[in-house]
mmCIF file of C-alpha atoms in Angstrom:
data_model
loop_
_atom_site.group_PDB
_atom_site.id
_atom_site.type_symbol
_atom_site.label_atom_id
_atom_site.label_comp_id
_atom_site.label_asym_id
_atom_site.label_seq_id
_atom_site.Cartn_x
_atom_site.Cartn_y
_atom_site.Cartn_z
ATOM 1 C CA UNK A 13 76.220 -61.255 -10.227
ATOM 2 C CA UNK A 14 77.092 -64.204 -12.450
ATOM 3 C CA UNK A 15 75.163 -67.404 -12.412
ATOM 4 C CA UNK A 16 78.122 -69.167 -11.097
ATOM 5 C CA UNK A 17 78.365 -66.585 -8.157
ATOM 6 C CA UNK A 18 74.672 -66.974 -7.561
ATOM 7 C CA UNK A 19 74.978 -70.927 -7.434
ATOM 8 C CA UNK A 20 77.963 -70.656 -5.205
ATOM 9 C CA UNK A 21 76.134 -68.469 -2.714
ATOM 10 C CA UNK A 22 73.096 -70.573 -2.844
ATOM 11 C CA UNK A 23 75.148 -73.712 -2.179
ATOM 12 C CA UNK A 24 77.039 -72.012 0.690
ATOM 13 C CA UNK A 25 73.768 -70.951 2.311
ATOM 14 C CA UNK A 26 72.276 -74.483 1.991
ATOM 15 C CA UNK A 27 75.443 -76.201 3.289
ATOM 16 C CA UNK A 28 75.674 -73.874 6.322
ATOM 17 C CA UNK A 29 72.077 -74.562 7.208
ATOM 18 C CA UNK A 30 72.390 -78.315 6.850
ATOM 19 C CA UNK A 31 75.614 -78.299 8.990
ATOM 20 C CA UNK A 32 74.045 -76.175 11.590
ATOM 21 C CA UNK A 33 71.173 -78.414 11.947
ATOM 22 C CA UNK A 34 73.290 -81.558 11.968
ATOM 23 C CA UNK A 35 75.543 -80.018 14.600
ATOM 24 C CA UNK A 36 72.563 -78.978 16.708
ATOM 25 C CA UNK A 37 71.099 -82.514 16.496
ATOM 26 C CA UNK A 38 74.279 -84.341 17.379
ATOM 27 C CA UNK A 39 75.220 -81.909 20.193
ATOM 28 C CA UNK A 40 71.741 -82.158 21.769
ATOM 29 C CA UNK A 41 71.929 -85.957 21.659
ATOM 30 C CA UNK A 42 75.645 -86.458 22.383
ATOM 31 C CA UNK A 43 77.277 -83.340 23.802
ATOM 32 C CA UNK A 44 80.788 -82.677 23.021
ATOM 33 C CA UNK A 45 80.759 -82.356 19.182
ATOM 34 C CA UNK A 46 81.247 -78.437 19.378
ATOM 35 C CA UNK A 47 84.368 -78.820 21.655
ATOM 36 C CA UNK A 48 85.627 -81.614 19.389
ATOM 37 C CA UNK A 49 85.326 -79.317 16.397
ATOM 38 C CA UNK A 50 86.889 -76.400 18.253
ATOM 39 C CA UNK A 51 89.802 -78.465 19.265
ATOM 40 C CA UNK A 52 90.528 -79.224 15.596
ATOM 41 C CA UNK A 53 90.552 -75.694 14.231
ATOM 42 C CA UNK A 54 94.350 -75.331 14.479
ATOM 43 C CA UNK A 55 94.438 -77.915 11.587
ATOM 44 C CA UNK A 56 92.116 -75.956 9.451
ATOM 45 C CA UNK A 57 93.498 -73.875 6.693
ATOM 46 C CA UNK A 58 92.853 -72.060 3.472
ATOM 47 C CA UNK A 59 93.382 -74.152 0.246
ATOM 48 C CA UNK A 60 94.444 -71.204 -1.906
ATOM 49 C CA UNK A 61 97.866 -71.031 -3.286
ATOM 50 C CA UNK A 62 97.988 -67.261 -4.067
ATOM 51 C CA UNK A 63 98.089 -63.992 -2.178
ATOM 52 C CA UNK A 64 94.433 -64.520 -1.051
ATOM 53 C CA UNK A 65 95.464 -67.368 1.288
ATOM 54 C CA UNK A 66 94.434 -66.638 4.859
ATOM 55 C CA UNK A 67 94.400 -69.554 7.286
ATOM 56 C CA UNK A 68 93.331 -67.408 10.220
ATOM 57 C CA UNK A 69 90.348 -65.914 8.362
ATOM 58 C CA UNK A 70 89.081 -69.522 7.561
ATOM 59 C CA UNK A 71 89.514 -70.397 11.222
ATOM 60 C CA UNK A 72 87.659 -67.212 12.284
ATOM 61 C CA UNK A 73 84.732 -68.158 10.041
ATOM 62 C CA UNK A 74 84.659 -71.572 11.739
ATOM 63 C CA UNK A 75 84.761 -70.074 15.133
ATOM 64 C CA UNK A 76 81.823 -67.763 14.360
ATOM 65 C CA UNK A 77 79.875 -70.723 12.937
ATOM 66 C CA UNK A 78 80.524 -72.575 16.209
ATOM 67 C CA UNK A 79 79.553 -69.644 18.328
ATOM 68 C CA UNK A 80 76.241 -69.342 16.379
ATOM 69 C CA UNK A 81 75.614 -73.059 16.821
ATOM 70 C CA UNK A 82 76.247 -72.723 20.684
ATOM 71 C CA UNK A 83 73.985 -69.575 20.782
ATOM 72 C CA UNK A 84 71.050 -71.630 19.071
ATOM 73 C CA UNK A 85 71.537 -74.410 21.529
ATOM 74 C CA UNK A 86 71.344 -72.101 24.534
ATOM 75 C CA UNK A 87 68.057 -70.690 23.480
#
């Protein structure tokens, strides 16, 4: 794996953790954030300009992240 790929993976893991914790904190104190984000997913898309562009795959990743956050909150 290249240094760039390693750094990208590490950044992705860190960002996901921070976002999950932020979402959990806000949702516990002001319920409604997860629903607000879910309602916005139709506007989410893939920025690629080649054959790898897959808007629905990006939305699916977001849906799975939100489901994970809901699961953590339900514990």
